Short mmCIF file of C-alpha atoms and ligand atoms in Angstrom, two decimals:
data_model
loop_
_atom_site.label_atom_id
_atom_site.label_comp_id
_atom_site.label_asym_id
_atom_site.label_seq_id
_atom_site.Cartn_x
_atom_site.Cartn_y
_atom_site.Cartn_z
CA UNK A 676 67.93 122.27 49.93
CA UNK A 677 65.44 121.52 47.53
CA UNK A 678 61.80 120.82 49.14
CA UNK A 679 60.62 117.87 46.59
CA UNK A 680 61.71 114.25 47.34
CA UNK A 681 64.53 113.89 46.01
CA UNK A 682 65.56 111.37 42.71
CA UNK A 683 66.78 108.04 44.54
CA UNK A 684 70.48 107.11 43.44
CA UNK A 685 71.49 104.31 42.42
CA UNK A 686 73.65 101.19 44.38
CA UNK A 687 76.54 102.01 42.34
CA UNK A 688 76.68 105.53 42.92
CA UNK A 689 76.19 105.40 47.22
CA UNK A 690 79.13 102.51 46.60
CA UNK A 691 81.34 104.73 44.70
CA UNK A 692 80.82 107.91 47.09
CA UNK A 693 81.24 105.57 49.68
CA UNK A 694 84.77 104.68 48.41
CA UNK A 695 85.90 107.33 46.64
CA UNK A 696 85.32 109.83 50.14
CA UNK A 697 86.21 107.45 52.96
CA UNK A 698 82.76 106.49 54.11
CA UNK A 699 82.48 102.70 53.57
CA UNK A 700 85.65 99.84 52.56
CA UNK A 701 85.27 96.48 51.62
CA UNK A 702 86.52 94.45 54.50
CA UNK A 703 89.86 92.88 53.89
CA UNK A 704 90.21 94.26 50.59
CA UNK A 705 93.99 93.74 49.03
CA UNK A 706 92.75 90.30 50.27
CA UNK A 707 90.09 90.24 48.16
CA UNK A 708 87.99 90.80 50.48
CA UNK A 709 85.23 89.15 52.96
CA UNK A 710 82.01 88.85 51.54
CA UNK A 711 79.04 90.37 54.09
CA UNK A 712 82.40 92.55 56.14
CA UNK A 713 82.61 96.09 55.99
CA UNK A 714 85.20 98.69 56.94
CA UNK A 715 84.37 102.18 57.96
CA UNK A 716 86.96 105.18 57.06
CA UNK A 717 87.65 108.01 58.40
CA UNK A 718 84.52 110.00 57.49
CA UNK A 719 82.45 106.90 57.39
CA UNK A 720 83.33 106.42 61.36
CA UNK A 721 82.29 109.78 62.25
CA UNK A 722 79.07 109.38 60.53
CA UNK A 723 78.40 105.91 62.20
CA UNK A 724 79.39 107.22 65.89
CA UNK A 725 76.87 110.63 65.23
CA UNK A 726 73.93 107.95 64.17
CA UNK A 727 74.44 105.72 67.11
CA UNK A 728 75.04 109.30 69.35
CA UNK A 729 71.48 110.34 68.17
CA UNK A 730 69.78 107.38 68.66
CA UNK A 731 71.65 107.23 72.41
CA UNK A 732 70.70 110.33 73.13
CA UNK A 733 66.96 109.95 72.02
CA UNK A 734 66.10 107.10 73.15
CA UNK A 735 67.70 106.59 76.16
CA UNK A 736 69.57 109.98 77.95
CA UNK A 737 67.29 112.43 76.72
CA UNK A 738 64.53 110.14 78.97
CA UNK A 739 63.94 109.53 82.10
CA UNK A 740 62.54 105.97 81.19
CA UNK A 741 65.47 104.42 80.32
CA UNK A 742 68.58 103.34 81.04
CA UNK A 743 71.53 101.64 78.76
CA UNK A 744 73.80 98.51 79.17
CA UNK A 745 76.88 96.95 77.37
CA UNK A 746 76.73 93.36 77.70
CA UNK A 747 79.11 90.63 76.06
CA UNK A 748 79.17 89.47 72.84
CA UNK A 749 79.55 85.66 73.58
CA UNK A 750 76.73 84.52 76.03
CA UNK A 751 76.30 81.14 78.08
CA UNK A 752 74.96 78.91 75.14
CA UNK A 753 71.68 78.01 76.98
CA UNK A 754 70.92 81.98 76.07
CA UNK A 755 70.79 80.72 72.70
CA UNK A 756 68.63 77.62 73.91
CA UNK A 757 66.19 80.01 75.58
CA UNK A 758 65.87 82.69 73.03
CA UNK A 759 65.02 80.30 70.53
CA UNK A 760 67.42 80.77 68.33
CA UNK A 761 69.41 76.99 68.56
CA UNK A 762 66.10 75.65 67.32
CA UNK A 763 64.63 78.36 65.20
CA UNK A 764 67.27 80.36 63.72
CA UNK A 765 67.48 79.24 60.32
CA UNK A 766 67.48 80.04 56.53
CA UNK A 767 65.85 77.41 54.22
CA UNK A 768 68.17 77.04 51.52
CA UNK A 769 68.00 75.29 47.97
CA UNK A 770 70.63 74.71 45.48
CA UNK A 771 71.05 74.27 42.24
CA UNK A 772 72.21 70.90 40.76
CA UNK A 773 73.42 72.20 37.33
CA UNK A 774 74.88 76.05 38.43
CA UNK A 775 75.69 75.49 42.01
CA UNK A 776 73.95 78.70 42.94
CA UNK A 777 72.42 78.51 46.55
CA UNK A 778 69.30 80.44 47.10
CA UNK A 779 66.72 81.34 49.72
CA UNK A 780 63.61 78.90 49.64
CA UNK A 781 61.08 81.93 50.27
CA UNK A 782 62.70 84.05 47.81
CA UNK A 783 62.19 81.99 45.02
CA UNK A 784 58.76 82.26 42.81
CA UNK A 785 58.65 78.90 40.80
CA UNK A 786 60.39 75.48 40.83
CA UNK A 787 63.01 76.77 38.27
CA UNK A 788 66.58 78.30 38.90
CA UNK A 789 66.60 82.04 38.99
CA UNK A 790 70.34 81.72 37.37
CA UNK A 791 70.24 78.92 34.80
CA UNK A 792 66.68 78.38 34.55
CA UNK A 793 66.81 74.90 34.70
CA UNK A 794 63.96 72.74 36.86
CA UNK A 795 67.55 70.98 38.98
CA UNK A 796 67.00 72.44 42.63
CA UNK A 797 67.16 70.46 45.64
CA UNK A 798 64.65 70.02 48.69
CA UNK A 799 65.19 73.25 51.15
CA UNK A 800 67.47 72.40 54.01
CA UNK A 801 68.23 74.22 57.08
CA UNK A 802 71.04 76.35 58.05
CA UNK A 803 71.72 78.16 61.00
CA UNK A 804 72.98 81.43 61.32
CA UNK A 805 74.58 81.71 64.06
CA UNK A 806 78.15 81.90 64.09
CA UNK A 807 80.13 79.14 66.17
CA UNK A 808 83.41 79.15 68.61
CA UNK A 809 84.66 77.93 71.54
CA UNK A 810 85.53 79.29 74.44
CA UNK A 811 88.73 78.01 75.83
CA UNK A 812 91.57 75.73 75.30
CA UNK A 813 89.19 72.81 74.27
CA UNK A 814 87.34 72.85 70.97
CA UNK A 815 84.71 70.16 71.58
CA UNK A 816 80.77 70.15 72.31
CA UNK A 817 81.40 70.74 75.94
CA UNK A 818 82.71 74.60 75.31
CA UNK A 819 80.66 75.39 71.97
CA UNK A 820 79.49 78.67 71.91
CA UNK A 821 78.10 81.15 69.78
CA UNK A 822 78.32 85.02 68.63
CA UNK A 823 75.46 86.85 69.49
CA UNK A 824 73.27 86.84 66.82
CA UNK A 825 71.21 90.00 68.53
CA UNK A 826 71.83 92.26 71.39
CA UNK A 827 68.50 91.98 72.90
CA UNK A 828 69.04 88.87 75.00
CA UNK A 829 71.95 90.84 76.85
CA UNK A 830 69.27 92.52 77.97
CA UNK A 831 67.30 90.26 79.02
CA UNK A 832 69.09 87.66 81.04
CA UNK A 833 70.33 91.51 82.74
CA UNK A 834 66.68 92.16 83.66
CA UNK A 835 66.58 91.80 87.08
CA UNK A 836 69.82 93.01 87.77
CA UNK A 837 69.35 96.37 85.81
CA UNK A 838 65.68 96.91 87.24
CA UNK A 839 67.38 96.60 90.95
CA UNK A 840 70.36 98.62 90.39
CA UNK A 841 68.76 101.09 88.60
CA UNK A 842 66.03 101.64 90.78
CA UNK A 843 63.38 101.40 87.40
CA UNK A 844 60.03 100.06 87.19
CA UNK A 845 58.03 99.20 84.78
CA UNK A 846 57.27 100.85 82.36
CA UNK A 847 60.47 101.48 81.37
CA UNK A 848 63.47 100.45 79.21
CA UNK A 849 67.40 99.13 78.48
CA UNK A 850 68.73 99.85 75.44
CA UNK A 851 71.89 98.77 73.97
CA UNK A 852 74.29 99.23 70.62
CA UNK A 853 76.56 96.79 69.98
CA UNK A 854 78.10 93.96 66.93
CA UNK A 855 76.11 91.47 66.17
CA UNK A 856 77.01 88.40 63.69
CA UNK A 857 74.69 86.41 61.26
CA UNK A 858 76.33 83.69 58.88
CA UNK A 859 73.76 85.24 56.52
CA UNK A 860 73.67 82.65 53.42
CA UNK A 861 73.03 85.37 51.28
CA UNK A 862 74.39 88.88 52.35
CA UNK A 863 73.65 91.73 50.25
CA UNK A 864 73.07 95.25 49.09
CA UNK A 865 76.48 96.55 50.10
CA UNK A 866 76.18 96.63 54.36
CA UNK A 867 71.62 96.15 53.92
CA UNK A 868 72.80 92.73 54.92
CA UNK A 869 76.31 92.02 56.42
CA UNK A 870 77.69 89.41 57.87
CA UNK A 871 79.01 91.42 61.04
CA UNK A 872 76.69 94.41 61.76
CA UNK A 873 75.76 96.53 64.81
CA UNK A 874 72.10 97.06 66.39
CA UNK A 875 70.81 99.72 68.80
CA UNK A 876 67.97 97.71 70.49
CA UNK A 877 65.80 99.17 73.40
CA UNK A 878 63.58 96.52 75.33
CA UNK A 879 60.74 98.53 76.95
CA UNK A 880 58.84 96.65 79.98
CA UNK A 881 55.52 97.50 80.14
CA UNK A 882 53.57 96.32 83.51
CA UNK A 883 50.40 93.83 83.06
CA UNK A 884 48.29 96.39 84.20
CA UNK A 885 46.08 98.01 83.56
CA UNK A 886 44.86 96.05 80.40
CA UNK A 887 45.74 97.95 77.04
CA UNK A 888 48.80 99.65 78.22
CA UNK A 889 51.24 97.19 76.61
CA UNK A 890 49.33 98.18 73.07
CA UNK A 891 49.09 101.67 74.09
CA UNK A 892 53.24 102.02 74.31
CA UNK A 893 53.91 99.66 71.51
CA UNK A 894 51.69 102.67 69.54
CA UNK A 895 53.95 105.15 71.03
CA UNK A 896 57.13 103.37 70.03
CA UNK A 897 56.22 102.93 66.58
CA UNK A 898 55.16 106.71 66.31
CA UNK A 899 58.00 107.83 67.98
CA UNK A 900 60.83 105.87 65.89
CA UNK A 901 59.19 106.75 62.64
CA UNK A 902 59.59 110.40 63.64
CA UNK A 903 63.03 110.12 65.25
CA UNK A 904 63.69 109.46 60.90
CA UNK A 905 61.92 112.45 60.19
CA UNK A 906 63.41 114.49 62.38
CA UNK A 907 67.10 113.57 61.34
CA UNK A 908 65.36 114.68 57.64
CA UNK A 909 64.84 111.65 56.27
CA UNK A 910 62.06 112.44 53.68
CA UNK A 911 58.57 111.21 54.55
CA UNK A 912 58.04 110.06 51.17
CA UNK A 913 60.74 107.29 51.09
CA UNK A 914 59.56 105.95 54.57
CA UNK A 915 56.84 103.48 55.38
CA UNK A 916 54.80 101.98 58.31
CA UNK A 917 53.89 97.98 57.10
CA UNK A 918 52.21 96.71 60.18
CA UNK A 919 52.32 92.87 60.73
CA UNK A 920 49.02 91.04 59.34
CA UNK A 921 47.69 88.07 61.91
CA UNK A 922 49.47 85.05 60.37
CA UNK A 923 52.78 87.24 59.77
CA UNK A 924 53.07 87.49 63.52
CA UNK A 925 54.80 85.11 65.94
CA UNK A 926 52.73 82.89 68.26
CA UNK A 927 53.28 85.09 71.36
CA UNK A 928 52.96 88.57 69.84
CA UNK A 929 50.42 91.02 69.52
CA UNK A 930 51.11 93.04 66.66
CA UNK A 931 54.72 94.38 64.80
CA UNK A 932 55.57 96.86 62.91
CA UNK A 933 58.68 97.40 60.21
CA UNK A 934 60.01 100.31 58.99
CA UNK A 935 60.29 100.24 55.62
CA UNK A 936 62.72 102.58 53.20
CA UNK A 937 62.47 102.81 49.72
CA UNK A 938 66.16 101.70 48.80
CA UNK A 939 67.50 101.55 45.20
CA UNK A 940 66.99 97.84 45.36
CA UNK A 941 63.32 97.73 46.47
CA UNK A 942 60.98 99.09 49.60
CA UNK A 943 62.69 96.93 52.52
CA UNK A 944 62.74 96.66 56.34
CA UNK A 945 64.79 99.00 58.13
CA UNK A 946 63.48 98.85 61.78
CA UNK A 947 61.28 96.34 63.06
CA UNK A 948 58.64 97.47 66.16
CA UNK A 949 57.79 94.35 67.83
CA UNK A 950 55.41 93.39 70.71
CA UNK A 951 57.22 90.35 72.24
CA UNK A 952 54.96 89.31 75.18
CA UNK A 953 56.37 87.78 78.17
CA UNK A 954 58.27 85.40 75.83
CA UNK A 955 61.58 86.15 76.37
CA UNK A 956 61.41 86.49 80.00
CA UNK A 957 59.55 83.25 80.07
CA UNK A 958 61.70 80.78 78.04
CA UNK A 959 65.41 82.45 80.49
CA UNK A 960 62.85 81.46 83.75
CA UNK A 961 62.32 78.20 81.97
CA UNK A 962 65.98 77.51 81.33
CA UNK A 963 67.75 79.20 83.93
CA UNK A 964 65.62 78.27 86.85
CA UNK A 965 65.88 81.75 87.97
CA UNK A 966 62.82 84.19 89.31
CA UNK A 967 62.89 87.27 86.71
CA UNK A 968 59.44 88.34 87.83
CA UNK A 969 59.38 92.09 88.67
CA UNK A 970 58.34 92.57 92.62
CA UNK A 971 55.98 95.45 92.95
CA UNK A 972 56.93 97.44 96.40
CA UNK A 973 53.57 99.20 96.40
CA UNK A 974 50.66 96.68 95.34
CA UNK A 975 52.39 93.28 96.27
CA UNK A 976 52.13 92.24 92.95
CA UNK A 977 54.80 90.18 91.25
CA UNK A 978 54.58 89.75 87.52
CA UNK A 979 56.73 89.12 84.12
CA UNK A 980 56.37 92.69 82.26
CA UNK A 981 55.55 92.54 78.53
CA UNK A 982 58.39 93.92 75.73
CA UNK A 983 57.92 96.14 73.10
CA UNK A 984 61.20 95.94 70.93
CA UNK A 985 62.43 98.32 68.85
CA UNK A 986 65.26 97.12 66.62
CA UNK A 987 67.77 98.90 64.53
CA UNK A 988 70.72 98.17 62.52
CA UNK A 989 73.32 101.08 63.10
CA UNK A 990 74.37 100.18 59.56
CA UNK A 991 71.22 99.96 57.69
CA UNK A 992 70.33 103.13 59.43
CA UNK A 993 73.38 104.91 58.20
CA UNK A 994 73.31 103.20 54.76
CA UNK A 995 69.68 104.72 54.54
CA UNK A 996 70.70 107.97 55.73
CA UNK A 997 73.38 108.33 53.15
CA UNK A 998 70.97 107.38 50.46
CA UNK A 999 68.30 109.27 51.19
CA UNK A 1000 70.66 112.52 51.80
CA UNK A 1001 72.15 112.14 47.98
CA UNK A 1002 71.69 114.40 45.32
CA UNK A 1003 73.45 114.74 41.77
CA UNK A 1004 73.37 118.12 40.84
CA UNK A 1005 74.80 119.43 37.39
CA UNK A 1006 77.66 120.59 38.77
CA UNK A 1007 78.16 118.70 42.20
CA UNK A 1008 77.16 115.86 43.94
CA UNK A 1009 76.05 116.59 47.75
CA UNK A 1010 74.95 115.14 50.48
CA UNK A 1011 72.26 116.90 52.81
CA UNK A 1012 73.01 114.92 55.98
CA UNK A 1013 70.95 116.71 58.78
CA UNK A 1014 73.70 118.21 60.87
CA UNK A 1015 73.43 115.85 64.00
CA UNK A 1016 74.60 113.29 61.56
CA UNK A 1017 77.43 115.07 59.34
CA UNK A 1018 80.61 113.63 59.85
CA UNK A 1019 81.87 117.24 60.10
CA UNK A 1020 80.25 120.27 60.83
CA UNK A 1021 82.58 122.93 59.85
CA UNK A 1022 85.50 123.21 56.96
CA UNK A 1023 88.06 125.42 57.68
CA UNK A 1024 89.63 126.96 53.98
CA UNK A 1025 92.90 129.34 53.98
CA UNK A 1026 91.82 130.82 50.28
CA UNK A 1027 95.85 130.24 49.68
CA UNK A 1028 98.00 128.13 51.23
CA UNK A 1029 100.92 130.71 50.89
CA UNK A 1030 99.98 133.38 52.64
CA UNK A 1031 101.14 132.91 56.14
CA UNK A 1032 98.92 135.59 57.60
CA UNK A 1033 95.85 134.24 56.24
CA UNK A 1034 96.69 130.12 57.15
CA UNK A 1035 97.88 131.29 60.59
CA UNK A 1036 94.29 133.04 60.81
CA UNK A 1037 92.29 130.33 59.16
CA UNK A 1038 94.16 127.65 61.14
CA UNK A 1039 93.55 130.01 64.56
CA UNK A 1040 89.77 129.62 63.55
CA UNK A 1041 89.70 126.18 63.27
CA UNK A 1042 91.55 125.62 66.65
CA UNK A 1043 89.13 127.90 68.39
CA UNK A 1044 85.96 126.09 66.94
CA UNK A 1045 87.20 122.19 67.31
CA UNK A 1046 86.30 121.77 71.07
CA UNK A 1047 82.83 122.65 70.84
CA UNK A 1048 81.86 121.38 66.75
CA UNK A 1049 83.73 118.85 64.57
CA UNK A 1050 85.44 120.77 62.11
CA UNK A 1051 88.34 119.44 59.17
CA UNK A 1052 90.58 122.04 57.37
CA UNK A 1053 91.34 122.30 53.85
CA UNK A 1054 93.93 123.79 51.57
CA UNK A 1055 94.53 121.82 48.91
CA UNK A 1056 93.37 122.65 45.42
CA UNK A 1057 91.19 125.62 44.48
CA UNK A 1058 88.38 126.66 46.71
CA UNK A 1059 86.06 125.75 44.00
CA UNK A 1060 87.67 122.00 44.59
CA UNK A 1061 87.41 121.94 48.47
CA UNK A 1062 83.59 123.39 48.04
CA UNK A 1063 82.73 120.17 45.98
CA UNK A 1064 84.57 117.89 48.25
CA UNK A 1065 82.84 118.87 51.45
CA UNK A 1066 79.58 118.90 49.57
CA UNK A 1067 80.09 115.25 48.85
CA UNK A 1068 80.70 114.41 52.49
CA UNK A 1069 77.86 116.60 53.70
CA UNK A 1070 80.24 119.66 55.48
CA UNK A 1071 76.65 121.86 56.18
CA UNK A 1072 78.96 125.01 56.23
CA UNK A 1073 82.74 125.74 54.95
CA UNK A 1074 84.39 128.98 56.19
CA UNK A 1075 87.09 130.74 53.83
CA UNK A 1076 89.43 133.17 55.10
CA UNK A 1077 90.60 135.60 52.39
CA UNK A 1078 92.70 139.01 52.39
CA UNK A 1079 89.80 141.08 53.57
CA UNK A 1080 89.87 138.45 56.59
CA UNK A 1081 93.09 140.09 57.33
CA UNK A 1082 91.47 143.80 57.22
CA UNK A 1083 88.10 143.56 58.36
CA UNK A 1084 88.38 140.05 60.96
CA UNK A 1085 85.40 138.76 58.94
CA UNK A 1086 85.23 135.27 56.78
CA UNK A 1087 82.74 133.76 54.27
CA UNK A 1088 80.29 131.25 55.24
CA UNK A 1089 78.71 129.33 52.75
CA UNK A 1090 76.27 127.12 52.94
CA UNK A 1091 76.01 123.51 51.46
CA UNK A 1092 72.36 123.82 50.91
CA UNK A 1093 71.93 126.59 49.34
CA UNK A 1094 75.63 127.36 48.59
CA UNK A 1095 74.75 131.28 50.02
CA UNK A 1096 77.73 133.06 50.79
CA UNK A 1097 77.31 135.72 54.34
CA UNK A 1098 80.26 137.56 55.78
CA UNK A 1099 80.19 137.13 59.50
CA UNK A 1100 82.46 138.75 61.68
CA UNK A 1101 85.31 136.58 63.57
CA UNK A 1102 84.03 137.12 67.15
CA UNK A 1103 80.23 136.17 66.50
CA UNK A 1104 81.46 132.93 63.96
CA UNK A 1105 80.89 130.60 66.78
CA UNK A 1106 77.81 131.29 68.19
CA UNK A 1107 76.12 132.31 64.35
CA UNK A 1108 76.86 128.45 63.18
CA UNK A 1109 75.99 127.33 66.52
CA UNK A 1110 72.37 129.22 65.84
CA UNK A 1111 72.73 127.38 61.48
CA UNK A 1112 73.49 124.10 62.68
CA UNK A 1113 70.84 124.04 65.68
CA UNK A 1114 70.70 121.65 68.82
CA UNK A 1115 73.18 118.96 68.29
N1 GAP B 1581 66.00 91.50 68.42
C1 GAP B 1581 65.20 91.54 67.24
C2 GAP B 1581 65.96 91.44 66.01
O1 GAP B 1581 67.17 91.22 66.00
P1 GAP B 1581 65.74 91.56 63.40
O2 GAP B 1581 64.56 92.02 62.58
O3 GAP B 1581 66.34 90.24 63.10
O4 GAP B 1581 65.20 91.63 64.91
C3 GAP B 1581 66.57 94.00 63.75
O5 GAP B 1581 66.85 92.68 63.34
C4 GAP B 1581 67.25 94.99 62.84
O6 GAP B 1581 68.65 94.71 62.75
C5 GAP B 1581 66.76 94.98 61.39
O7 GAP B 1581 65.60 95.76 61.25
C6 GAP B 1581 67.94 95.59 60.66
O8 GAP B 1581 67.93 97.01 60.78
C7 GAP B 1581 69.12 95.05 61.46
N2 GAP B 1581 69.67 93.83 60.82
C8 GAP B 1581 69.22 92.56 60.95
N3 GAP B 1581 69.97 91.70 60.23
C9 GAP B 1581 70.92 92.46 59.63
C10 GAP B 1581 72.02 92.15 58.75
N4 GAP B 1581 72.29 90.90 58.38
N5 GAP B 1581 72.79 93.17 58.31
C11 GAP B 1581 72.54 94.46 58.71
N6 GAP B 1581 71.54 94.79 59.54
C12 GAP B 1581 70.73 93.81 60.00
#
């Protein structure tokens, strides 16, 4: 791999791998397809599942700190009322009396139509994202509810039950992944902003005492998610800490923190680090008329713990990984997905498909590995062909089996890289790419 920062692609070409390979579809398509609704194929689901695996298994089983939950998607609607977001959740929206075009108040920079230019738009007005049903055989006000529009307040209104049942005190944390849905007036940027989307949130309580500890872990999560990007090799030069200035902030928090990457479209947020107060906590005591206060065995002391939030979008994540991992070389395109992350981990090539002997072996191989690495097989095409291909999916080694296979139980192991070729024998394959690929 090559050390300097790498060139940043453009939209088109992370859209066209994305299709051409089986990573991302537009939702719907023969339809015509559903604007801010995304499909992922069969390599794009294996890449989605390892980023949500490593963020699992950093952030919550690799820790003793914190536990996960999976809570439903549509909520009692007073969540909504409590969290804020009946009242609050909205996009200020303008349109254009001559064009049509509908545009975001605060993303416009004069009084004029970005589209037409002409001075014809219309007061803002509100409109809430949140995305309506019922539940039920009755579709009136009485059984209105809503998608979640964020995972966190699972967590939440689960407080108390989670922090008895799991036998936790603060500090620690509940984390979930799951869909959420924003009727997002102007999705965007291929999945940056979709419609339907999925977030890995963790809510870490932090006790009220002693003073300073709920800005001493929000520290430590924003440290700690900046290098969990790192480590997965995203390169330091394309990722930024923006830290909240006073007025930026919401009433009830201390300080945030976004995660910005430098995508082809401009430097944007892909994680936000938030300090959220008691304010969650307080507004579902408020509404619900239920005690969430945590009970403290020890001291006596009863008391609503502060959050620190760290909030991801499983497919801005992946959509950043993907663009940060691409690289157009003159004679290939690849992508160097840390390993963790690469939809497969192995390729399995017979060097011709019509020599029994060496398919039986090269199939043999591929059996043996599968249980313990995800590995795909390959014999169409030269081997030239089937290099490129897993290149452009991110396949961090391919293993041909030739004739000499046959003599000398040895295959060739190139990697994607560097494309350097080794011989290594049969019996010690498994445990030399276990030692390449490192801890999964
Ligand atoms: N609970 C806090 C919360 O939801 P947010 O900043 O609205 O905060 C957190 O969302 C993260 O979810 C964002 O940083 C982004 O990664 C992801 N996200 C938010 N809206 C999204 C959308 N429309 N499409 C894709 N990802 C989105």
């Amino acid at each position: 791999m090559t050390t300097a920062t790498r060139p940043m692609p453009t939209m088109d070409e992370i859209t066209a791998l994305a299709k051409r390979r089986g990573f991302i579809f537009q939702s719907s398509e023969i339809y015509g397809g559903v604007n801010g609704a995304w499909d992922y194929g069969p390599v794009g689901v294996e890449l989605k599942r390892n980023v949500r695996e490593a963020w699992w298994r950093d952030v919550v089983t690799q820790r003793d700190d914190v536990v996960g939950v999976d809570t439903a998607i549509v909520m009692h609607p007073d969540v909504w009322k409590a969290s804020g977001h009946v009242a609050n959740f909205y996009d200020q929206m303008v349109d254009c009396k001559t064009c049509k075009k509908r545009w975001r108040a605060d993303h416009l920079t004069s009084d004029r139509c970005p589209a037409c230019g002409n001075k014809t738009l219309t007061e803002p007005r509100a409109f809430n994202m949140m995305f309506k049903t019922y539940i039920g055989a009755m579709e009136d006000a009485s059984s209105e509810a809503f998608l979640r529009p964020e995972t966190a307040q699972g967590i939440f209104v689960d407080f108390k039950l989670v922090y008895q049942t799991a036998r936790k005190k603060p500090p620690f944390g509940i984390a979930q992944i799951g869909k959420a849905f924003r009727n997002e007036i102007t999705p965007g940027n291929f999945t940056f902003r979709s419609r339907e989307f999925e977030q890995m949130e963790l809510e870490f309580f932090v006790p009220a005492k002693p003073v300073g500890e709920d800005l001493r872990w929000y520290h430590y999560w924003v440290n700690e998610r900046y290098q969990w990007f790192l480590r997965l090799g995203m390169q330091a030069a394309h990722l930024h800490k923006r830290e909240y200035s006073g007025n930026e902030l919401a009433h009830y928090s201390k300080a945030t923190t976004d995660l910005e990457y430098d995508f082809p479209f401009g430097r944007s947020e892909l994680e936000g680090i938030a300090h959220r107060g008691t304010f969650d906590l307080t507004q579902h005591v408020e509404t619900s008329g239920k005690d969430l206060a945590f009970f403290d065995e020890e001291t006596k002391e009863k008391f609503l713990p502060t959050v620190i939030e760290p909030s991801l979008g499983v497919d801005r994540a992946l959509l950043a990984f993907l663009i940060d991992a691409y690289e157009k070389e003159a004679d290939r395109t690849v992508l160097h997905l840390h390993p963790r992350l690469s939809p497969y981990k192995v390729a399995v090539f017979p060097l011709v498909r019509n020599k029994p002997d060496i398919v039986e072996l090269a199939s043999r191989i591929e059996t043996t590995l599968r249980p313990s690495l995800r590995t795909t097989f390959d014999d169409s095409g030269n081997v030239g062909k089937r290099y490129y291909r897993q290149d452009e999916i991110g396949t961090p080694y391919c293993i041909t089996v030739d004739y000499q296979s046959l003599d000398n139980q040895d295959v060739t192991v190139r990697d994607r890289d560097t494309k350097e070729q080794v011989r290594v024998s049969i019996d010690k394959l498994a445990e030399h790419l276990r030692e390449k690929l490192g801890p999964m």
